[in-house]
Short mmCIF file of C-alpha atoms in Angstrom, two decimals:
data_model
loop_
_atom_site.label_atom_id
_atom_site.label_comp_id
_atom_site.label_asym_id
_atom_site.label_seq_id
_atom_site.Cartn_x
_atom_site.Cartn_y
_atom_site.Cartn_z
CA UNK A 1 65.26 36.72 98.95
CA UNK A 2 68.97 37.15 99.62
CA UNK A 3 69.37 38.57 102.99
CA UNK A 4 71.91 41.01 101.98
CA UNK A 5 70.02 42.45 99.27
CA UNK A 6 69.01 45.96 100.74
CA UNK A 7 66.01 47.18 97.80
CA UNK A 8 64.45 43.08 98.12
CA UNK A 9 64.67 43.52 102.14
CA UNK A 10 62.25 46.83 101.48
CA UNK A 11 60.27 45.01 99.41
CA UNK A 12 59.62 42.20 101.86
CA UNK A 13 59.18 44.67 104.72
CA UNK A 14 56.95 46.89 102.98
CA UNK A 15 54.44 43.91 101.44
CA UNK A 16 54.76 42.87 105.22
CA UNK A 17 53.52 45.95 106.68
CA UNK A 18 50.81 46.48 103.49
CA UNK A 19 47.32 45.75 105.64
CA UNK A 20 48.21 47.69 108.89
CA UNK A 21 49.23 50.48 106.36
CA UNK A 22 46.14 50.42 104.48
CA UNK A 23 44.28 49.94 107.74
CA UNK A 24 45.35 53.27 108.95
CA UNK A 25 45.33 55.11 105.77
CA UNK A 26 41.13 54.03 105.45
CA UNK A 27 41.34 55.65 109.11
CA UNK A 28 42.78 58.64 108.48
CA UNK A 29 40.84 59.50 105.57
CA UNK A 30 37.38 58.82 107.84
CA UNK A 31 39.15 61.58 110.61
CA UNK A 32 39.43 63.84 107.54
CA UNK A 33 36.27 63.85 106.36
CA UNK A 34 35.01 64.47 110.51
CA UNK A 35 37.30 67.38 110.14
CA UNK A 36 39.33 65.07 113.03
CA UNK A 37 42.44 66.98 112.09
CA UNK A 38 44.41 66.07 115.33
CA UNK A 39 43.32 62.32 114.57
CA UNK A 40 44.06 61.96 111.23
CA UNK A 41 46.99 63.24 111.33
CA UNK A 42 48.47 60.70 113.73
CA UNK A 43 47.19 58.15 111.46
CA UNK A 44 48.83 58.76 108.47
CA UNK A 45 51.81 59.28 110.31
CA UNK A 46 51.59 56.20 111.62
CA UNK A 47 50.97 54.81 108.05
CA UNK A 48 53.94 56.54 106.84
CA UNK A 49 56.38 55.38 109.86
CA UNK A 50 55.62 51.69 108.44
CA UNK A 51 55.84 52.68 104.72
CA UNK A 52 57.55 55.98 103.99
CA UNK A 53 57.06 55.99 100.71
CA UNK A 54 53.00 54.85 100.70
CA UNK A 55 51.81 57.82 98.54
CA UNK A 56 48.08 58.05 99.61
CA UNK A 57 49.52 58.79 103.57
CA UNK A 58 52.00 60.97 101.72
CA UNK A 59 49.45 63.20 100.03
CA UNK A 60 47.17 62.52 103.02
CA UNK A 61 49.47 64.10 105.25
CA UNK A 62 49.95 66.87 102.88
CA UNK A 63 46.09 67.57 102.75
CA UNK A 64 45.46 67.42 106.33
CA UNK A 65 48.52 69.56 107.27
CA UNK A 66 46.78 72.05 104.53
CA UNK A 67 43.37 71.89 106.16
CA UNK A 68 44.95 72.36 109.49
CA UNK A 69 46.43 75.37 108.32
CA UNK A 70 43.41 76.58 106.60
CA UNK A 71 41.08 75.84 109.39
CA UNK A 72 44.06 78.16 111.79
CA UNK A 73 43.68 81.06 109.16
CA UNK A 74 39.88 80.78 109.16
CA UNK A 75 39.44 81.37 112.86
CA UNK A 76 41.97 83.87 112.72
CA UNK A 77 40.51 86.12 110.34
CA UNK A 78 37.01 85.43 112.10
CA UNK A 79 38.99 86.70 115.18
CA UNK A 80 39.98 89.32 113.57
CA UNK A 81 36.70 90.79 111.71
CA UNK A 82 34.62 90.20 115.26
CA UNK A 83 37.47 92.36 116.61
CA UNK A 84 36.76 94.97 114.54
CA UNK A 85 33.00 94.80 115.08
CA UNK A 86 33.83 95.16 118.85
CA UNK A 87 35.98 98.42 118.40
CA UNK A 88 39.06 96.44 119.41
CA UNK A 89 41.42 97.41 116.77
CA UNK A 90 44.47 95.97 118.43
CA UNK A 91 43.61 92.36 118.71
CA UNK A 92 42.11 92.52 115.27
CA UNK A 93 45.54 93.58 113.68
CA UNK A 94 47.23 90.97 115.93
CA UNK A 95 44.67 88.45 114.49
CA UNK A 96 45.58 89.33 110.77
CA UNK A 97 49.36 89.72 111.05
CA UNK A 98 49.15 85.80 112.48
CA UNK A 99 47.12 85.15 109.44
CA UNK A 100 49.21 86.69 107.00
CA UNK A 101 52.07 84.53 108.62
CA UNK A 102 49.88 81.07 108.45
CA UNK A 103 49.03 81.75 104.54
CA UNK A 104 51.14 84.61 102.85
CA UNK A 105 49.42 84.41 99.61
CA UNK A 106 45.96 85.26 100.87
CA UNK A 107 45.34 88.50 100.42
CA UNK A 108 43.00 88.46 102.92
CA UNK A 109 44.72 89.71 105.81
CA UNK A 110 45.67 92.91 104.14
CA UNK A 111 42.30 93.07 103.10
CA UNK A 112 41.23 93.22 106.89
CA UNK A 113 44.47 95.08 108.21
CA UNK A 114 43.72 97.88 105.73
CA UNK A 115 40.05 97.73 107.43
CA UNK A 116 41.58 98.00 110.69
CA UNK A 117 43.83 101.09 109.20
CA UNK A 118 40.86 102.74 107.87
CA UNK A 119 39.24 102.23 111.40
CA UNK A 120 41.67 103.83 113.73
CA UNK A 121 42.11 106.75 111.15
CA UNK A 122 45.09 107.92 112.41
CA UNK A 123 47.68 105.34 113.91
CA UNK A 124 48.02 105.53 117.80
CA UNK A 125 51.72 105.21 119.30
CA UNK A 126 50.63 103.60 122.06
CA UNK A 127 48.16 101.12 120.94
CA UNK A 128 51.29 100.20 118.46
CA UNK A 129 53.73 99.97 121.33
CA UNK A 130 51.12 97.44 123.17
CA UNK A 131 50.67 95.84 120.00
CA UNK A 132 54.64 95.19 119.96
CA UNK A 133 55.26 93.85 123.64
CA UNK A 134 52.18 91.65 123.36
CA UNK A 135 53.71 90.32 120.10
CA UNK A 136 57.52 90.57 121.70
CA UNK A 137 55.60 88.27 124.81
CA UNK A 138 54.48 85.97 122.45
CA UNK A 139 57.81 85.65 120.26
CA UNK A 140 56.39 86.72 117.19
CA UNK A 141 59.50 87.99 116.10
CA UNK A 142 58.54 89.06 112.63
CA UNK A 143 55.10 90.63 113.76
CA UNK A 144 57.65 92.35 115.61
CA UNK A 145 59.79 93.81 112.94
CA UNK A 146 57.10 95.12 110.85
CA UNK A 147 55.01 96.65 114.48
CA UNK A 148 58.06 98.57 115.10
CA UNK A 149 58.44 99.62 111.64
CA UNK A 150 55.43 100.67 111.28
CA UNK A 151 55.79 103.32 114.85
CA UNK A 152 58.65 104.73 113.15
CA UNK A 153 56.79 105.97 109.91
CA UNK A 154 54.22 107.39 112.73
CA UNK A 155 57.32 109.24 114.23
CA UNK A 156 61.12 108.44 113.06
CA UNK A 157 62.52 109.88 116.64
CA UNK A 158 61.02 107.24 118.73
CA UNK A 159 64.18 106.06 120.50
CA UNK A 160 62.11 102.72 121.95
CA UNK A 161 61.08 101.91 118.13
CA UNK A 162 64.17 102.23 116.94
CA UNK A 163 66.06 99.88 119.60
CA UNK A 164 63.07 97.29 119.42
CA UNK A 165 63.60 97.20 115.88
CA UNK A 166 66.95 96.52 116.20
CA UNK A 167 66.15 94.12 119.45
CA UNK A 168 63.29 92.15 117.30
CA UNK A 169 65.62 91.58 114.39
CA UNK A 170 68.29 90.19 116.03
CA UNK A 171 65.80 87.87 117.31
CA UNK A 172 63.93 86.80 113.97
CA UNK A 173 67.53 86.41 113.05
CA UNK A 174 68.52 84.04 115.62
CA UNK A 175 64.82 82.28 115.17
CA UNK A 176 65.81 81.92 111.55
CA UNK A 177 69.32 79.75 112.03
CA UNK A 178 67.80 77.91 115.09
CA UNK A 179 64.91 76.86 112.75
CA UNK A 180 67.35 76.25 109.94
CA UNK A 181 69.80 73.75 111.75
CA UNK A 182 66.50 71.98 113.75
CA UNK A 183 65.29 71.04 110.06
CA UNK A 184 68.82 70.14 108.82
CA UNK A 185 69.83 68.17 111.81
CA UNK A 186 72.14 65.81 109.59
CA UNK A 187 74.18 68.78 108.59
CA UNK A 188 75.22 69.30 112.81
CA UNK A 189 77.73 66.30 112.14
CA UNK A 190 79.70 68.46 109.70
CA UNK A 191 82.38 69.76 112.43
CA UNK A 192 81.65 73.26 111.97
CA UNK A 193 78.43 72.98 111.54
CA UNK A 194 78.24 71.59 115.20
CA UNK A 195 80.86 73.74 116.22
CA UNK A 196 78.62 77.28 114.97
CA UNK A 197 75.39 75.27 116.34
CA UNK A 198 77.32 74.80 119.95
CA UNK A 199 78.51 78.37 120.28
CA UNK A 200 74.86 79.50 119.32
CA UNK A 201 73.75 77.14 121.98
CA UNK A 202 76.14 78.31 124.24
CA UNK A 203 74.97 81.81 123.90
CA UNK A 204 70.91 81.40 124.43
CA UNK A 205 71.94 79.79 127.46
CA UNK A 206 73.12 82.56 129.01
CA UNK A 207 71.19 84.69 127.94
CA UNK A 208 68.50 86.76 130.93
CA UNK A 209 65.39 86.69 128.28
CA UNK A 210 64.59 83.14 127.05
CA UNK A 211 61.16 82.66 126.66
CA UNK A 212 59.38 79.52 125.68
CA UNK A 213 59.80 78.74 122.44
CA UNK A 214 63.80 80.00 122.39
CA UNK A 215 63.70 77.40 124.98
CA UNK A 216 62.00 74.82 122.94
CA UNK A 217 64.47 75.23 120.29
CA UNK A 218 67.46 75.28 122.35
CA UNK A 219 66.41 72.40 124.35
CA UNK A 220 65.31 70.55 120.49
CA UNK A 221 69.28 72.08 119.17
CA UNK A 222 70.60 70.31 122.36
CA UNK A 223 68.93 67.29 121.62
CA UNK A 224 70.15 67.15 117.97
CA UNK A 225 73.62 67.95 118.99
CA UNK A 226 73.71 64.51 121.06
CA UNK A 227 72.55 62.64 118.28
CA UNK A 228 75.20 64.01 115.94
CA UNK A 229 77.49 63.08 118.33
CA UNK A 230 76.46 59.66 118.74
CA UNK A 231 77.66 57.05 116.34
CA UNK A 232 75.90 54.27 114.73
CA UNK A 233 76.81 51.12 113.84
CA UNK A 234 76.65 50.61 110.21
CA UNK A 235 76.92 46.95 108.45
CA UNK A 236 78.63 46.79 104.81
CA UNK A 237 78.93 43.75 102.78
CA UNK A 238 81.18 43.20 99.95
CA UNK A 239 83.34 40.45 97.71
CA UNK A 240 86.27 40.63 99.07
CA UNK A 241 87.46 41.45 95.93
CA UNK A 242 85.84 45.05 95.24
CA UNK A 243 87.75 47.82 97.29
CA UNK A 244 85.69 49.61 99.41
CA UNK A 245 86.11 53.34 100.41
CA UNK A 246 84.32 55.83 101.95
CA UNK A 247 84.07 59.80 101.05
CA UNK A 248 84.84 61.56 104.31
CA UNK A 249 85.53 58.58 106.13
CA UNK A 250 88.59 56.86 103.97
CA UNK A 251 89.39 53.55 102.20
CA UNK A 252 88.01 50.38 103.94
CA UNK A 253 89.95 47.81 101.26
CA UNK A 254 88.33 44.54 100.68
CA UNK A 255 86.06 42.33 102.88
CA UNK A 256 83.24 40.14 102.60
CA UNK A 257 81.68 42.04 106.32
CA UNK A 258 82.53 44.94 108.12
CA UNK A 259 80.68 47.32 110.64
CA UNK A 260 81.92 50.81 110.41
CA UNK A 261 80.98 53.47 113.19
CA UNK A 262 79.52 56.66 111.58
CA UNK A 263 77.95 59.59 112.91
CA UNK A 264 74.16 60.32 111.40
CA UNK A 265 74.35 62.05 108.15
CA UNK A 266 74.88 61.45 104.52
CA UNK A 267 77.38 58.93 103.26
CA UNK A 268 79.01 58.04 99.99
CA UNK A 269 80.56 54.47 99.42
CA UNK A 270 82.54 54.06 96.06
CA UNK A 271 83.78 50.24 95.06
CA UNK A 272 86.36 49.81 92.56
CA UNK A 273 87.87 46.61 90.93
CA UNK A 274 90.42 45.90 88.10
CA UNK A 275 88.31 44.97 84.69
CA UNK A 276 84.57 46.11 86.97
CA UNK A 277 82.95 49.42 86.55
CA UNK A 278 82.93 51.22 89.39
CA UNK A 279 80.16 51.27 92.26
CA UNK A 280 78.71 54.13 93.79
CA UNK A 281 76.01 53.63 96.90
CA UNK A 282 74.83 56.75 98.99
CA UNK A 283 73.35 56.09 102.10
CA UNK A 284 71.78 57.84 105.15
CA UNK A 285 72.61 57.02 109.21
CA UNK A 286 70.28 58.20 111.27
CA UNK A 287 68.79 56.53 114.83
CA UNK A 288 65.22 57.37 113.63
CA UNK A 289 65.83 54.53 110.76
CA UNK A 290 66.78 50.79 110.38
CA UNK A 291 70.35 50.82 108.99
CA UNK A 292 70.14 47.79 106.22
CA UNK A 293 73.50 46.50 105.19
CA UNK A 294 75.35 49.39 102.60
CA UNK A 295 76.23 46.40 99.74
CA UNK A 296 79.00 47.64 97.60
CA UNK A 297 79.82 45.27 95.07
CA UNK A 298 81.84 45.59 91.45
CA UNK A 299 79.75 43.15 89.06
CA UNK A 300 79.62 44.65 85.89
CA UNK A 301 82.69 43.82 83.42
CA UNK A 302 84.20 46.57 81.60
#
């Protein structure tokens, strides 16, 4: 195997890594059928942090997240119908609308909100005002937006409906491109991406009402920030003869070795060479991977 060559590296590292992967994999699927959600989850992670591309971890992963969301939406709706049973109308509705959020296809939720409509008869302002600051405590933003909504088709002049609909908006909002930019976290190297993500951070921090999980996602934004900020060393290996460049970065010329510093993100490295077709290799820097040397080589003669 030549030690440059990036795909026969894998190879070798992945036939390497083969029995602990399969080890864990046979685990998982044993905490999956015990219903050991917690447990096999962990282990096909672990499966797929030595082999990211192992397919049965991949769709094991897949399955267990599913059941863990399914078992979640089971023992809310339970929740919810026993709520019912027991008169209490306002933790049954809470109980569906966090349903409704964990599996918005089901129609199951409605099925049981209706219930809980046709219950209460007539919709109280105050049990729906509860039902909002409970929901507001809990940062249940859109739960929020549709509470709130819901008071003002009871009564349109509600001044506190109106400015909690406006307050809980702004807040799914914000929820929305903090949740967005967490997910993309390769984009915050883009200058103004981080630039838009730093003012945003900026602004939750000095803001008077930051519960926990605005402060989970600013602290996990802050975190992300420092990475994109933090460049990597990056090995390339040419021919000396191919001329290396960079999108973004800028022409490199010809070498046989070279460590560039980049920023985590997505990179495109183009080779060209009198007579060669040209090369194009994309590659991704991040710290939570083992940078193999980017080989960008013109071998094939026109």
């Amino acid at each position: 195997i030549t030690p440059s060559h990036a795909g026969a590296m894998a190879g070798y590292q992945r036939t390497k890594n083969l029995e602990a992967v399969l080890r864990l994999v046979d685990q998982g699927l044993e905490y999956e059928e015990d219903l050991e959600i917690e447990a096999a989850l962990s282990s096909f992670e672990q499966a797929l942090a030595l082999d990211p591309v192992w397919q049965p971890a991949l769709d094991g992963l897949v399955r267990v997240k599913a059941t863990s969301i399914k078992i979640e939406f089971d023992t809310r709706m339970t929740e919810g119908f026993e709520s019912i049973a027991a008169g209490d109308y306002f933790a049954a509705r809470a109980a569906f609308r966090v349903a409704q959020q964990l599996i918005p296809s089901s129609t199951e939720p409605a099925d049981g909100l209706l219930q809980v409509d046709q219950g209460l008869h007539l919709k109280d302002i105050n049990t729906l005002e509860r039902e909002a600051q409970a929901l507001e405590m809990d940062e249940h933003w859109d739960a929020v937006v549709q509470t709130y909504e819901e008071l003002l088709k009871v009564d349109a002049t509600l001044s506190f409906a109106r400015e909690g609909l406006q307050r809980a908006r702004e807040m799914s909002a914000l929820h929305a491109r903090l949740d967005k930019l967490i997910e993309e976290p390769d984009r915050l190297s883009v200058p103004s991406v981080m630039q838009d993500a730093t003012t945003l951070l900026v602004g939750i921090t000095i803001r008077p009402d930051v519960g926990p999980r605005l402060t989970e996602q600013r602290d996990e934004l802050s975190r992300l920030l420092k990475r994109a900020a933090t460049p990597l060393t990056v090995p390339l290996v040419s021919d000396n003869v191919t001329d290396v460049t960079i999108y973004r970065i800028g022409r490199l010329g010809n070498f046989m070795r070279k460590e560039v510093n980049l920023r985590p993100g997505t990179y495109v490295a183009v080779g060209s060479r009198p007579g060669f077709r040209d090369v194009r290799r994309e590659f991704r820097v991040a710290p939570e991977i083992e940078m193999q040397p980017v080989v960008v080589q013109c071998e094939e003669q026109i």
